[in-house]
mmCIF file of C-alpha atoms and ligand atoms in Angstrom:
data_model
loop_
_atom_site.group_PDB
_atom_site.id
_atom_site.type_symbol
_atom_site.label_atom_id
_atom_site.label_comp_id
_atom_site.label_asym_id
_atom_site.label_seq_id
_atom_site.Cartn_x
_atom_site.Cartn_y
_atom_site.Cartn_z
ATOM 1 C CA UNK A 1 -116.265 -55.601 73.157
ATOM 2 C CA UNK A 2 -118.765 -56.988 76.051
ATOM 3 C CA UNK A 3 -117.800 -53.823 78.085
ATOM 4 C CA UNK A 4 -115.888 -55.093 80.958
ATOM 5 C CA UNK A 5 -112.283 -54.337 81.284
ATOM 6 C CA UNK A 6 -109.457 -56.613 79.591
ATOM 7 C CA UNK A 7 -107.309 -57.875 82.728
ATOM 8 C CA UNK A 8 -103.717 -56.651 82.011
ATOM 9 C CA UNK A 9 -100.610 -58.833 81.204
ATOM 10 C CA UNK A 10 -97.938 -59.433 83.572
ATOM 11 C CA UNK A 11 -94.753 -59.316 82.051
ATOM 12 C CA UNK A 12 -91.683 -60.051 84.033
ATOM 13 C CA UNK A 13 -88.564 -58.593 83.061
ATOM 14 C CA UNK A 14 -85.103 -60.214 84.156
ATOM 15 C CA UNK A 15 -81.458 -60.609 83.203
ATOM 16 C CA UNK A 16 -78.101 -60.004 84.890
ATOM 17 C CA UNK A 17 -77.046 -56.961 86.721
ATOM 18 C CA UNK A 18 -75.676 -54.003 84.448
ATOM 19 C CA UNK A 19 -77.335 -55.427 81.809
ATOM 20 C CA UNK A 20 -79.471 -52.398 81.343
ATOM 21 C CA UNK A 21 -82.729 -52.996 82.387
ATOM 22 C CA UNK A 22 -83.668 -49.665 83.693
ATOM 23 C CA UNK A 23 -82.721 -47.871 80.729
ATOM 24 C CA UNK A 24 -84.810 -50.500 78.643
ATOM 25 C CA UNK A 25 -87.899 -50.180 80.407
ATOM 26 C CA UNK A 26 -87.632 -46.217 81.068
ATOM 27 C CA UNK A 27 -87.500 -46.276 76.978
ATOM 28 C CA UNK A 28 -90.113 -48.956 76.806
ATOM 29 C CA UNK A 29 -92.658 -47.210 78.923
ATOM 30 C CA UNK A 30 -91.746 -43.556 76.861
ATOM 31 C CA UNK A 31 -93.267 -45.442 73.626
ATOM 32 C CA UNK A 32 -96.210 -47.504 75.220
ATOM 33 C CA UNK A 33 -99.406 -46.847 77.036
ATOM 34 C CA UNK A 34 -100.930 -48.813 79.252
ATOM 35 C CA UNK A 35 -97.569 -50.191 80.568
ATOM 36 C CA UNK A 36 -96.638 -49.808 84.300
ATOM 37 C CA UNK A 37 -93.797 -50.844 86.196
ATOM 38 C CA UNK A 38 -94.755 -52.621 89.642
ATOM 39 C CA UNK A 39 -93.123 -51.011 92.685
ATOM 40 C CA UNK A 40 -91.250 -54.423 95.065
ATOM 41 C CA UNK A 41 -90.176 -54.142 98.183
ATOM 42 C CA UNK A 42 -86.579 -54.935 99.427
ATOM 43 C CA UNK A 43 -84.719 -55.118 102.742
ATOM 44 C CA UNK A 44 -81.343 -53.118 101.710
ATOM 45 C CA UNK A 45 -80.707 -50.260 102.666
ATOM 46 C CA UNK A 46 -81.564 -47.021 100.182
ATOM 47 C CA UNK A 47 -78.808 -45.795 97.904
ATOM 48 C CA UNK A 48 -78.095 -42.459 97.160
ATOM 49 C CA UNK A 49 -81.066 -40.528 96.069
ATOM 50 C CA UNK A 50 -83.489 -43.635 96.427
ATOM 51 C CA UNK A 51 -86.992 -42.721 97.766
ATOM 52 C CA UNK A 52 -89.366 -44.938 99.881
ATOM 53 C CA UNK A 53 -92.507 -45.740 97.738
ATOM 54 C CA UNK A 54 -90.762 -44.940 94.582
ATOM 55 C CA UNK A 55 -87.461 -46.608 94.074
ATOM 56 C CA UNK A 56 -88.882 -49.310 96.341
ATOM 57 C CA UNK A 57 -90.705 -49.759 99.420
ATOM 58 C CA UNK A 58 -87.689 -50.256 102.150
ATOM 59 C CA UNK A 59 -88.912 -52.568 104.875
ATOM 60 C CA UNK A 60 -87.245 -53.825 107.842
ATOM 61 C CA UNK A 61 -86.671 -57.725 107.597
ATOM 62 C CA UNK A 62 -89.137 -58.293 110.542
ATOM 63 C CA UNK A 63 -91.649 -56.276 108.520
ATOM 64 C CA UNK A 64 -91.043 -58.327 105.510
ATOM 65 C CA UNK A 65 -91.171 -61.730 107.423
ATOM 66 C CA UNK A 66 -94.638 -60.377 108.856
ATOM 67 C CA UNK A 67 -95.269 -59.654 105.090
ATOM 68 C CA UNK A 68 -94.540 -63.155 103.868
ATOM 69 C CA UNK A 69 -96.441 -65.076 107.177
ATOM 70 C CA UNK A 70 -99.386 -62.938 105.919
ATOM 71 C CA UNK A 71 -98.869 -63.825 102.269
ATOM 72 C CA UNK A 72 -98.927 -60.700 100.819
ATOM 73 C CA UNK A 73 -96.149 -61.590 98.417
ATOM 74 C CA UNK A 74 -96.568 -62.617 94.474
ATOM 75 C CA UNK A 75 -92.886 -64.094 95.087
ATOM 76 C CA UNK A 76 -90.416 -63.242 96.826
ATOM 77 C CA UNK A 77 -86.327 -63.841 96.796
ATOM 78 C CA UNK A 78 -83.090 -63.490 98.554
ATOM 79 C CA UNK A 79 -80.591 -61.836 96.260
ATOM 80 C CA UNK A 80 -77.291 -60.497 97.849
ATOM 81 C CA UNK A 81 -77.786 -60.587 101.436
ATOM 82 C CA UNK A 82 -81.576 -59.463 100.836
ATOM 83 C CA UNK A 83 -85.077 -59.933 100.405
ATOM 84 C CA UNK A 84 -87.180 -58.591 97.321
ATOM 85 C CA UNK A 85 -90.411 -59.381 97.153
ATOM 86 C CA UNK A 86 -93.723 -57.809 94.846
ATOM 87 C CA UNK A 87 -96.588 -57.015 96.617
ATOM 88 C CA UNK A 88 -99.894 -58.968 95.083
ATOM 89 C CA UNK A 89 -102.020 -56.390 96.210
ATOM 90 C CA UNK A 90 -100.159 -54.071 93.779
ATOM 91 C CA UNK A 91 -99.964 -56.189 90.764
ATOM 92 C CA UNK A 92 -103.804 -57.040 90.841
ATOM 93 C CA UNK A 93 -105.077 -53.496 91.457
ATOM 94 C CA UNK A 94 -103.306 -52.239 87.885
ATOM 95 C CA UNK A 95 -104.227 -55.821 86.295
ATOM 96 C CA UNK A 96 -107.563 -55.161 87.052
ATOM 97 C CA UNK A 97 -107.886 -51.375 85.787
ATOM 98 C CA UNK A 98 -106.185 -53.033 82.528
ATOM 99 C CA UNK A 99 -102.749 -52.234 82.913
ATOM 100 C CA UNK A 100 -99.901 -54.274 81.696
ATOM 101 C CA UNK A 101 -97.728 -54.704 84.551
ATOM 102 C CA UNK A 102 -94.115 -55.183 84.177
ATOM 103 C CA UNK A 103 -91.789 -57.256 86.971
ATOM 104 C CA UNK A 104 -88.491 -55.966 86.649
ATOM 105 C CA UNK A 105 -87.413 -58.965 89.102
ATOM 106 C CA UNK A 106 -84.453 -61.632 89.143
ATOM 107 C CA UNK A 107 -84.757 -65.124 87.931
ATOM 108 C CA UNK A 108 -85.636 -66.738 91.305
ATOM 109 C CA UNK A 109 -88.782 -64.796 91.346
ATOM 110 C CA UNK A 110 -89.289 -64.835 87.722
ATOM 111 C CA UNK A 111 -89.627 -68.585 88.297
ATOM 112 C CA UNK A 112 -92.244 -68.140 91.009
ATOM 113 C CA UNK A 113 -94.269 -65.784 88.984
ATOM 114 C CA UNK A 114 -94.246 -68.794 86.126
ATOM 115 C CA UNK A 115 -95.758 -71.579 88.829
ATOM 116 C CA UNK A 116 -97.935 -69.039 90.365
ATOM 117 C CA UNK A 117 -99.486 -67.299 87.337
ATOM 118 C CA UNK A 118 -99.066 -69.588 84.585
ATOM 119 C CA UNK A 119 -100.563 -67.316 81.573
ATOM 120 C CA UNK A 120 -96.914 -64.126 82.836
ATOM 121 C CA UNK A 121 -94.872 -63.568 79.903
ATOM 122 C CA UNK A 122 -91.415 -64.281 80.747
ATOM 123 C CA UNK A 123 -88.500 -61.466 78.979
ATOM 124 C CA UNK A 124 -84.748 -62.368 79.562
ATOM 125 C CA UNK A 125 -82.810 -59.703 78.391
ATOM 126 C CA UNK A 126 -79.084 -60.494 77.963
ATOM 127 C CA UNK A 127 -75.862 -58.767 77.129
ATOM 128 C CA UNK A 128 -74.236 -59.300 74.033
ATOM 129 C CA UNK A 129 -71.279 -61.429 75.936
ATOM 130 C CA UNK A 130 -70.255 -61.253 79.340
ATOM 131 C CA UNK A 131 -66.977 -59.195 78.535
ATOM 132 C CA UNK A 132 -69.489 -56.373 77.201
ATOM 133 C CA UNK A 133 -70.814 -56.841 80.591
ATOM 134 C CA UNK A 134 -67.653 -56.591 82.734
ATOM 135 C CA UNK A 135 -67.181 -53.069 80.451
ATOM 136 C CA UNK A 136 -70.384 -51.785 81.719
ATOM 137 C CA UNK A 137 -70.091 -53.132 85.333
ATOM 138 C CA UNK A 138 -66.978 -51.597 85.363
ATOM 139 C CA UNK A 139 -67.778 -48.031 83.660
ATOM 140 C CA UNK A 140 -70.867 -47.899 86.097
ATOM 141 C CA UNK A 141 -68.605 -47.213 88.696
ATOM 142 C CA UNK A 142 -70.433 -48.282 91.455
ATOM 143 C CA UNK A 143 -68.747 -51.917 92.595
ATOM 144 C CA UNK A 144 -65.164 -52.999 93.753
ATOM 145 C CA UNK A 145 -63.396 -55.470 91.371
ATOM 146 C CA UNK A 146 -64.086 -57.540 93.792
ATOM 147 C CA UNK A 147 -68.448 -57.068 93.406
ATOM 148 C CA UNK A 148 -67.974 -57.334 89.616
ATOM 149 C CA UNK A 149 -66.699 -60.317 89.924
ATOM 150 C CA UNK A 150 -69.478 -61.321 92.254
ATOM 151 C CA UNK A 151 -71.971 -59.935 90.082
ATOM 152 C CA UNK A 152 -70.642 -62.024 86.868
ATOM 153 C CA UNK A 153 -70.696 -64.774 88.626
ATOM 154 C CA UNK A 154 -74.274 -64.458 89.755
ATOM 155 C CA UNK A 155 -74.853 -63.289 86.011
ATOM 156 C CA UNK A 156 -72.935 -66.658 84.640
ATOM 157 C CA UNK A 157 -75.853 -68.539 87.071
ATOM 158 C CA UNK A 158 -78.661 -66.652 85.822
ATOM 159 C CA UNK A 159 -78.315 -67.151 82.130
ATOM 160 C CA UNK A 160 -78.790 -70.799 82.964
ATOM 161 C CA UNK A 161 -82.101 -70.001 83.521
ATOM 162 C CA UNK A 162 -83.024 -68.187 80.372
ATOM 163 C CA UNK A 163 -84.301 -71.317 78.558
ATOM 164 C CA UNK A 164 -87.095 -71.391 80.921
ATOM 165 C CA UNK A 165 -88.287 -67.707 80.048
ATOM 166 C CA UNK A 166 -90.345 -67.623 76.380
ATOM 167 C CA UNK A 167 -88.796 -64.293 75.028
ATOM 168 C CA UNK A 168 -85.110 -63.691 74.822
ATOM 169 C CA UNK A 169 -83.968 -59.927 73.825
ATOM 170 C CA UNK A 170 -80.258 -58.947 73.479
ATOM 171 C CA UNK A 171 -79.283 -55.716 74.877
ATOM 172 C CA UNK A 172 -76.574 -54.869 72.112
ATOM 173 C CA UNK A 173 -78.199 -51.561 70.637
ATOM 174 C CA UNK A 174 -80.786 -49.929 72.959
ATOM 175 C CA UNK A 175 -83.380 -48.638 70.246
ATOM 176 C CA UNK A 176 -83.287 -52.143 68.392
ATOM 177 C CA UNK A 177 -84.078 -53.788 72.372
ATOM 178 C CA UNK A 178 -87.005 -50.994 72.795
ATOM 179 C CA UNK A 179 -88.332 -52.275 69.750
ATOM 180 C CA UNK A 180 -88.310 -56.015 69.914
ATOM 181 C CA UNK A 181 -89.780 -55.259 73.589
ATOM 182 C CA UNK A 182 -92.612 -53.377 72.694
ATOM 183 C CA UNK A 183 -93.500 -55.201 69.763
ATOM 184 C CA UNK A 184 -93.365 -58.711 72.231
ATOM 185 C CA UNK A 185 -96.113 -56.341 74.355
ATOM 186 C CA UNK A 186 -98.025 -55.616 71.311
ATOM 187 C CA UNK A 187 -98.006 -58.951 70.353
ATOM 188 C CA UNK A 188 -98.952 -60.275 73.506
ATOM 189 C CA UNK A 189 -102.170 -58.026 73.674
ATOM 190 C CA UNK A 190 -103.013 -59.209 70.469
ATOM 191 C CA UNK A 191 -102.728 -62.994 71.475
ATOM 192 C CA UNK A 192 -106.114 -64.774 71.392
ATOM 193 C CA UNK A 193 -105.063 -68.521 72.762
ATOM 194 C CA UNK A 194 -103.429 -68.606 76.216
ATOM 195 C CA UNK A 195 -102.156 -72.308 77.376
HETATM 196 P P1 LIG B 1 -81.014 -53.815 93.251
HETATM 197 O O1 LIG B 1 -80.594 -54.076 94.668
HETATM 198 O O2 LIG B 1 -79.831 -53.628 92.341
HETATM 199 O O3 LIG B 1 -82.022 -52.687 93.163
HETATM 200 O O4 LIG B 1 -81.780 -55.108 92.734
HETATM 201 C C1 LIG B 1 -81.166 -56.361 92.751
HETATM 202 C C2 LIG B 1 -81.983 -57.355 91.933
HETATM 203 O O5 LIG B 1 -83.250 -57.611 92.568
HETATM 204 C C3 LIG B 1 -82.330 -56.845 90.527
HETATM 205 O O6 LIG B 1 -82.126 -57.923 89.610
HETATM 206 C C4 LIG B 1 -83.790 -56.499 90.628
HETATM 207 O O7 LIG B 1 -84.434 -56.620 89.375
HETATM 208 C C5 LIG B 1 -84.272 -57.563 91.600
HETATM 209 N N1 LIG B 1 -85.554 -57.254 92.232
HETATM 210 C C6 LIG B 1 -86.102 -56.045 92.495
HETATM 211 N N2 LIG B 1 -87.309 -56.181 93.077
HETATM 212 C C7 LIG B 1 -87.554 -57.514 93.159
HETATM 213 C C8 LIG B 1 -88.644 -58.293 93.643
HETATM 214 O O8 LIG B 1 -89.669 -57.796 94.095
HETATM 215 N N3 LIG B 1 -88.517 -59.641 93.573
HETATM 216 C C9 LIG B 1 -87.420 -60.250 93.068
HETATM 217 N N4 LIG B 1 -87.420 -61.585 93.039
HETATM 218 N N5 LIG B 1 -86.363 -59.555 92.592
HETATM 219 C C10 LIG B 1 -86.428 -58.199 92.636
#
């Protein structure tokens, strides 16, 4: 209305490991403008088919300790024998051009974000039960029984921190979780009071 630029939401996305997160937000972002996921930067090695600068930005650990020492991280976590971290500078550049930027981070960080920018909105998306998710970890194909096992256990740990998140969406049918997620970004856009 005054002519300046609304500053875009952040909106941090989180939830176990095969819960389907990627497919949820590559759905999400199909059916909203103005949405953008935030490139992070980890420390494991590339998978298959992973690109530098678009999957994430690989760094060497010593690069990402320089990275920390010079603060350049929103938040940053060790998850399975690695660090993730998201890049400020990248966040506030597509805040600032009035993008709402979406964290698709685990709960450690998702935690940070909360202390560090008070006003993020906080999604925990979860599976319908965890032996839904042992089907998918398993038809995935891409872990031992031994790493699905890991992975559920790391899953059992992170649902204990769902209460702290303020919007909980169920992954049980994809379209119905596109909705409720874009209608919680809506929403959010329309909000007037912040705390
Ligand atoms: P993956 O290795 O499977 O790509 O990711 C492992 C976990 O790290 C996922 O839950 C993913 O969402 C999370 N992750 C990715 N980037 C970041 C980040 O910048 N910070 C944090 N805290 N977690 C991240």
């Amino acid at each position: 209305m005054n002519g300046t630029v609304r500053r875009g939401n952040l909106i941090v996305l989180s939830g176990p490991s095969g819960v389907g997160k990627d497919t949820l937000l590559a759905g999400l972002l199909k059916r909203v403008g103005g949405v953008v996921k935030c490139l992070t930067a980890t420390t494991r090695p590339p998978r298959e088919g992973e690109q530098h600068g678009v999957d994430y930005l690989f760094l060497s650990v010593e690069e990402f300790e320089r990275w920390i020492a010079e603060g350049k991280f929103l938040e940053y976590a060790r998850y399975n024998q690695a660090y993730y971290g998201t890049p400020l500078h990248l966040v506030e550049e597509s805040r600032a051009k009035g993008l709402d930027v979406i964290l698709k981070i685990e709960v450690q960080g998702g935690l940070q974000v909360r202390q560090r920018v008070p006003e993020a909105i906080l999604i925990f998306v979860q599976p319908p039960s965890m032996e839904v998710l042992r089907q998918r970890l398993t038809a995935r194909g891409t872990d031992t029984p031994e790493q699905i096992e890991r992975r559920l256990r790391i899953a059992e740990e992170e649902m204990r921190v769902m209460p702290q998140y303020d919007y909980l969406v169920t992954n049980d049918h994809l379209e119905g979780a596109i909705d409720l997620l874009r209608a919680i970004i809506l929403a959010e856009r329309a909000r007037i009071r912040k705390e």
